[in-house]
């Protein structure tokens, strides 16, 4: 499952899973995007009764497997991915210098430094080998750059922080949409959230946030203001969203990943490109200027 799916189910209440016998559950698996704490706890404690490990892994079709993954025998921290999966040589690297970052050194690019079992050799179709090399191998010599922000905490646990190509530059500081979204869904009224960067003459970019409210929650100017203030308190006043807007649904792929690039294009009145992977393209009409 994806964290977005769990946030959606969480908003519908506990009666759905309480009506069924879930004693056959042994292991829960998750991939696709970073977790935030409350939905992670809800899945682990409320649904699984605190007895099933969440195998939170990171990989992809082009990886043919996963870069990061714990095992059911691992001691897991909330929202972590354990560490490098079997057969994987993985590092977190400083986005500017390319130097490896160790435990407690902060957030950097998730990279792979050696070939792995089942390694991709190129893309099929247009661009082929050249596009493959440009996408993953052009940043640093002999290093695969996956396009995810990652960090290692002081105990050696690995975490993801969203896509590095989704980075928003606010007043010269890089932030990820996941940082905003995680704070917003902590609010009792919010079921889902998406954050995008929009051009701004002074700051370079400002952040617009879109939220889907939980059942029986009503939108208001006060709620939108409270959500913006909540982000400002947690991240710092300079990172307060320029706008917080309520929508009925977010555009998602079939695996429940939010398609932020399509939201941004719709909000800017631009062509949205290929939407074949979007399960609910009609939702984009809500974001038009």
CSV table of C-alpha atoms in Angstrom, one decimal:
chain,number,residue,atom,x,y,z
A,1,UNK,CA,0.0,0.0,0.0
A,2,UNK,CA,1.0,3.6,-0.3
A,3,UNK,CA,0.9,6.2,2.5
A,4,UNK,CA,-1.6,8.2,0.5
A,5,UNK,CA,-4.0,5.2,0.4
A,6,UNK,CA,-3.7,4.7,4.1
A,7,UNK,CA,-4.4,8.4,4.8
A,8,UNK,CA,-7.5,8.1,2.6
A,9,UNK,CA,-8.7,5.0,4.5
A,10,UNK,CA,-7.9,6.6,7.8
A,11,UNK,CA,-10.3,9.5,7.0
A,12,UNK,CA,-13.2,7.0,6.5
A,13,UNK,CA,-13.0,5.8,10.1
A,14,UNK,CA,-12.2,2.6,11.9
A,15,UNK,CA,-15.5,0.7,11.4
A,16,UNK,CA,-14.4,-0.7,8.0
A,17,UNK,CA,-11.5,-2.8,9.4
A,18,UNK,CA,-13.2,-3.5,12.7
A,19,UNK,CA,-15.9,-5.4,10.9
A,20,UNK,CA,-13.4,-8.0,9.7
A,21,UNK,CA,-11.1,-10.7,11.1
A,22,UNK,CA,-7.6,-9.4,10.4
A,23,UNK,CA,-5.8,-12.1,12.4
A,24,UNK,CA,-4.2,-13.6,9.2
A,25,UNK,CA,-2.2,-10.4,8.7
A,26,UNK,CA,1.5,-11.0,9.4
A,27,UNK,CA,3.5,-8.4,7.4
A,28,UNK,CA,2.4,-5.0,6.0
A,29,UNK,CA,4.3,-3.6,3.0
A,30,UNK,CA,4.5,0.0,1.8
A,31,UNK,CA,6.2,1.9,-1.0
A,32,UNK,CA,5.8,4.9,-3.2
A,33,UNK,CA,6.3,7.9,-1.0
A,34,UNK,CA,7.4,9.1,2.5
A,35,UNK,CA,5.2,8.4,5.5
A,36,UNK,CA,4.1,10.8,8.2
A,37,UNK,CA,3.7,9.6,11.7
A,38,UNK,CA,0.0,9.5,12.4
A,39,UNK,CA,-1.1,7.4,9.5
A,40,UNK,CA,1.8,5.1,10.1
A,41,UNK,CA,0.7,4.6,13.7
A,42,UNK,CA,-2.9,4.1,12.6
A,43,UNK,CA,-1.9,1.3,10.2
A,44,UNK,CA,0.5,-0.4,12.7
A,45,UNK,CA,-1.6,-0.1,15.9
A,46,UNK,CA,-5.2,0.4,15.0
A,47,UNK,CA,-5.5,-1.9,11.9
A,48,UNK,CA,-2.7,-4.4,12.7
A,49,UNK,CA,-3.0,-4.4,16.4
A,50,UNK,CA,0.7,-3.6,16.9
A,51,UNK,CA,1.8,-7.1,15.8
A,52,UNK,CA,2.8,-6.7,12.2
A,53,UNK,CA,6.0,-5.0,11.0
A,54,UNK,CA,5.6,-2.4,8.2
A,55,UNK,CA,8.2,-3.3,5.5
A,56,UNK,CA,8.6,0.2,4.1
A,57,UNK,CA,10.8,-0.1,1.0
A,58,UNK,CA,12.1,2.2,-1.8
A,59,UNK,CA,12.8,1.0,-5.3
A,60,UNK,CA,11.1,1.3,-8.6
A,61,UNK,CA,10.4,-0.3,-12.0
A,62,UNK,CA,13.8,0.9,-13.3
A,63,UNK,CA,15.6,-0.5,-10.3
A,64,UNK,CA,14.0,-4.0,-10.7
A,65,UNK,CA,14.0,-4.4,-7.0
A,66,UNK,CA,14.5,-2.1,-4.0
A,67,UNK,CA,17.3,0.1,-2.8
A,68,UNK,CA,16.1,0.4,0.8
A,69,UNK,CA,14.2,-2.2,2.8
A,70,UNK,CA,14.1,-3.7,6.3
A,71,UNK,CA,13.2,-7.3,7.0
A,72,UNK,CA,10.5,-8.7,9.4
A,73,UNK,CA,13.4,-9.3,11.9
A,74,UNK,CA,14.6,-5.7,11.9
A,75,UNK,CA,14.1,-3.4,14.8
A,76,UNK,CA,12.2,-0.6,13.2
A,77,UNK,CA,11.7,3.1,14.0
A,78,UNK,CA,8.5,4.8,13.0
A,79,UNK,CA,8.4,5.7,9.3
A,80,UNK,CA,11.9,4.4,8.6
A,81,UNK,CA,13.1,2.1,5.7
A,82,UNK,CA,15.7,0.3,7.8
A,83,UNK,CA,18.7,0.5,5.5
A,84,UNK,CA,20.1,-0.7,2.2
A,85,UNK,CA,18.5,-3.9,0.9
A,86,UNK,CA,20.4,-7.1,0.3
A,87,UNK,CA,22.9,-6.7,-2.6
A,88,UNK,CA,22.6,-2.9,-2.7
A,89,UNK,CA,25.4,-0.4,-2.2
A,90,UNK,CA,23.6,2.8,-1.3
A,91,UNK,CA,24.8,6.2,-0.1
A,92,UNK,CA,23.2,9.5,0.8
A,93,UNK,CA,25.2,12.3,-0.9
A,94,UNK,CA,25.4,16.0,-0.4
A,95,UNK,CA,23.5,17.6,-3.3
A,96,UNK,CA,26.1,20.2,-4.0
A,97,UNK,CA,29.5,18.5,-3.3
A,98,UNK,CA,28.5,14.9,-3.9
A,99,UNK,CA,30.3,13.9,-0.6
A,100,UNK,CA,28.7,11.0,1.3
A,101,UNK,CA,26.6,11.9,4.3
A,102,UNK,CA,26.7,9.7,7.3
A,103,UNK,CA,24.4,9.3,10.3
A,104,UNK,CA,23.1,12.6,11.6
A,105,UNK,CA,24.6,14.6,8.6
A,106,UNK,CA,21.3,15.7,7.2
A,107,UNK,CA,19.3,15.2,4.0
A,108,UNK,CA,20.9,14.5,0.6
A,109,UNK,CA,20.4,12.6,-2.6
A,110,UNK,CA,19.8,8.9,-2.5
A,111,UNK,CA,22.4,7.2,-4.7
A,112,UNK,CA,23.7,3.8,-5.7
A,113,UNK,CA,27.4,3.3,-6.1
A,114,UNK,CA,27.7,-0.2,-7.5
A,115,UNK,CA,25.8,-2.4,-10.0
A,116,UNK,CA,23.0,-4.5,-8.4
A,117,UNK,CA,21.2,-7.7,-9.1
A,118,UNK,CA,18.7,-7.2,-11.9
A,119,UNK,CA,20.1,-3.8,-12.9
A,120,UNK,CA,18.5,-1.7,-15.6
A,121,UNK,CA,20.6,-1.3,-18.8
A,122,UNK,CA,18.5,1.3,-20.6
A,123,UNK,CA,15.1,2.6,-21.5
A,124,UNK,CA,12.9,1.1,-24.2
A,125,UNK,CA,11.8,3.3,-27.0
A,126,UNK,CA,12.5,7.0,-27.6
A,127,UNK,CA,15.9,8.2,-26.3
A,128,UNK,CA,16.8,4.7,-25.2
A,129,UNK,CA,20.3,4.4,-23.8
A,130,UNK,CA,21.1,8.1,-24.0
A,131,UNK,CA,18.0,9.2,-22.1
A,132,UNK,CA,18.7,6.5,-19.5
A,133,UNK,CA,22.3,7.7,-18.9
A,134,UNK,CA,21.2,11.4,-18.8
A,135,UNK,CA,18.4,10.6,-16.3
A,136,UNK,CA,20.4,8.6,-13.7
A,137,UNK,CA,24.1,8.7,-14.4
A,138,UNK,CA,25.0,12.3,-15.5
A,139,UNK,CA,25.2,13.9,-12.0
A,140,UNK,CA,28.4,12.3,-10.7
A,141,UNK,CA,30.7,9.8,-12.3
A,142,UNK,CA,29.7,6.1,-11.9
A,143,UNK,CA,27.0,7.0,-9.4
A,144,UNK,CA,23.2,6.4,-9.9
A,145,UNK,CA,21.2,9.3,-8.6
A,146,UNK,CA,17.7,8.1,-7.9
A,147,UNK,CA,15.9,11.4,-7.5
A,148,UNK,CA,14.8,11.0,-3.8
A,149,UNK,CA,15.9,12.9,-0.7
A,150,UNK,CA,17.1,10.6,2.0
A,151,UNK,CA,18.8,10.8,5.4
A,152,UNK,CA,20.3,8.5,8.0
A,153,UNK,CA,19.6,9.2,11.7
A,154,UNK,CA,22.0,8.9,14.6
A,155,UNK,CA,21.0,5.2,15.1
A,156,UNK,CA,21.6,4.3,11.4
A,157,UNK,CA,17.9,4.2,10.4
A,158,UNK,CA,17.2,5.5,6.9
A,159,UNK,CA,14.4,7.8,5.9
A,160,UNK,CA,13.0,9.3,2.7
A,161,UNK,CA,11.8,12.9,2.3
A,162,UNK,CA,10.2,13.1,-1.1
A,163,UNK,CA,11.4,13.6,-4.6
A,164,UNK,CA,14.4,15.8,-5.1
A,165,UNK,CA,13.0,16.9,-8.5
A,166,UNK,CA,10.0,18.2,-6.6
A,167,UNK,CA,12.2,20.6,-4.6
A,168,UNK,CA,10.8,24.0,-3.9
A,169,UNK,CA,13.2,26.9,-3.5
A,170,UNK,CA,11.8,29.5,-1.0
A,171,UNK,CA,14.0,32.5,-0.5
A,172,UNK,CA,17.1,30.5,-1.4
A,173,UNK,CA,16.3,27.5,0.8
A,174,UNK,CA,15.4,24.1,-0.6
A,175,UNK,CA,12.3,22.4,0.9
A,176,UNK,CA,10.3,19.4,-0.2
A,177,UNK,CA,6.5,19.2,-0.6
A,178,UNK,CA,6.5,16.2,1.8
A,179,UNK,CA,7.5,18.5,4.6
A,180,UNK,CA,4.4,20.7,4.1
A,181,UNK,CA,2.1,17.8,3.5
A,182,UNK,CA,3.2,15.9,6.6
A,183,UNK,CA,2.4,18.9,8.8
A,184,UNK,CA,-1.0,19.5,7.1
A,185,UNK,CA,-2.3,16.0,7.5
A,186,UNK,CA,-1.4,16.1,11.2
A,187,UNK,CA,-4.4,18.5,11.5
A,188,UNK,CA,-7.5,16.7,12.6
A,189,UNK,CA,-9.6,18.2,9.7
A,190,UNK,CA,-7.2,17.2,6.9
A,191,UNK,CA,-7.2,13.8,5.2
A,192,UNK,CA,-4.8,14.5,2.4
A,193,UNK,CA,-2.6,17.3,1.2
A,194,UNK,CA,-0.4,18.3,-1.7
A,195,UNK,CA,2.1,21.2,-1.9
A,196,UNK,CA,3.6,22.8,-5.0
A,197,UNK,CA,6.0,25.6,-5.8
A,198,UNK,CA,4.7,28.6,-7.7
A,199,UNK,CA,6.8,31.5,-9.2
A,200,UNK,CA,7.3,34.6,-7.1
A,201,UNK,CA,9.1,37.8,-8.0
A,202,UNK,CA,10.5,38.3,-4.5
A,203,UNK,CA,11.2,34.8,-3.1
A,204,UNK,CA,11.7,33.0,-6.3
A,205,UNK,CA,9.0,30.5,-5.4
A,206,UNK,CA,6.2,30.4,-2.9
A,207,UNK,CA,4.2,27.4,-1.8
A,208,UNK,CA,0.6,26.7,-2.5
A,209,UNK,CA,-1.1,23.9,-0.5
A,210,UNK,CA,-4.2,22.0,-1.4
A,211,UNK,CA,-6.0,19.9,1.2
A,212,UNK,CA,-8.8,17.3,1.1
A,213,UNK,CA,-10.9,17.5,4.3
A,214,UNK,CA,-11.9,14.4,6.3
A,215,UNK,CA,-15.6,13.3,6.7
A,216,UNK,CA,-17.9,15.8,8.2
A,217,UNK,CA,-15.3,18.6,8.2
A,218,UNK,CA,-16.3,22.0,6.8
A,219,UNK,CA,-14.0,24.4,5.0
A,220,UNK,CA,-13.8,28.0,6.2
A,221,UNK,CA,-11.4,31.0,5.9
A,222,UNK,CA,-10.5,30.3,9.6
A,223,UNK,CA,-9.5,26.8,8.9
A,224,UNK,CA,-7.3,27.8,5.9
A,225,UNK,CA,-5.7,30.4,8.0
A,226,UNK,CA,-5.1,28.0,10.9
A,227,UNK,CA,-3.5,25.5,8.5
A,228,UNK,CA,-1.1,28.1,7.1
A,229,UNK,CA,-0.2,29.2,10.6
A,230,UNK,CA,0.4,25.6,11.6
A,231,UNK,CA,3.0,25.2,8.8
A,232,UNK,CA,4.6,28.5,9.7
A,233,UNK,CA,5.0,27.5,13.4
A,234,UNK,CA,6.5,24.1,12.5
A,235,UNK,CA,8.8,25.1,9.6
A,236,UNK,CA,9.5,28.8,10.3
A,237,UNK,CA,7.5,31.9,9.4
A,238,UNK,CA,9.4,32.3,6.1
A,239,UNK,CA,8.0,29.0,4.9
A,240,UNK,CA,4.3,29.8,5.6
A,241,UNK,CA,2.3,28.8,2.5
A,242,UNK,CA,1.2,31.7,0.4
A,243,UNK,CA,-2.2,29.9,-0.2
A,244,UNK,CA,-4.1,27.0,1.4
A,245,UNK,CA,-7.0,25.8,-0.7
A,246,UNK,CA,-9.6,23.1,-0.1
A,247,UNK,CA,-10.3,20.6,-3.0
A,248,UNK,CA,-12.5,17.5,-3.2
A,249,UNK,CA,-9.8,15.2,-4.4
A,250,UNK,CA,-6.2,15.1,-5.6
A,251,UNK,CA,-5.1,13.7,-9.0
A,252,UNK,CA,-3.5,10.3,-8.4
A,253,UNK,CA,-2.0,7.4,-10.2
A,254,UNK,CA,-3.4,3.9,-9.9
A,255,UNK,CA,-0.9,3.2,-7.1
A,256,UNK,CA,-2.3,6.3,-5.3
A,257,UNK,CA,0.7,8.6,-5.8
A,258,UNK,CA,-0.3,12.3,-6.0
A,259,UNK,CA,0.7,13.8,-9.4
A,260,UNK,CA,2.1,17.2,-8.3
A,261,UNK,CA,3.5,18.2,-11.7
A,262,UNK,CA,-0.1,18.0,-13.1
A,263,UNK,CA,-1.4,20.1,-10.2
A,264,UNK,CA,1.2,22.7,-10.8
A,265,UNK,CA,0.6,22.8,-14.6
A,266,UNK,CA,-3.1,23.2,-14.0
A,267,UNK,CA,-2.6,25.9,-11.4
A,268,UNK,CA,-0.4,27.8,-13.8
A,269,UNK,CA,-2.8,27.4,-16.8
A,270,UNK,CA,-0.1,25.4,-18.7
A,271,UNK,CA,-0.4,22.2,-20.8
A,272,UNK,CA,-0.5,19.2,-18.4
A,273,UNK,CA,1.3,16.8,-20.7
A,274,UNK,CA,0.7,13.0,-20.6
A,275,UNK,CA,-2.1,12.2,-18.1
A,276,UNK,CA,-2.4,8.5,-19.1
A,277,UNK,CA,-1.2,7.5,-15.6
A,278,UNK,CA,-3.7,9.7,-13.8
A,279,UNK,CA,-6.7,7.7,-12.6
A,280,UNK,CA,-8.9,10.7,-12.1
A,281,UNK,CA,-7.9,13.4,-14.6
A,282,UNK,CA,-11.2,15.3,-14.2
A,283,UNK,CA,-10.0,16.3,-10.7
A,284,UNK,CA,-7.5,18.7,-12.3
A,285,UNK,CA,-10.3,21.1,-13.2
A,286,UNK,CA,-10.3,22.2,-9.5
A,287,UNK,CA,-6.8,23.6,-9.8
A,288,UNK,CA,-7.3,25.8,-12.9
A,289,UNK,CA,-6.6,29.6,-12.4
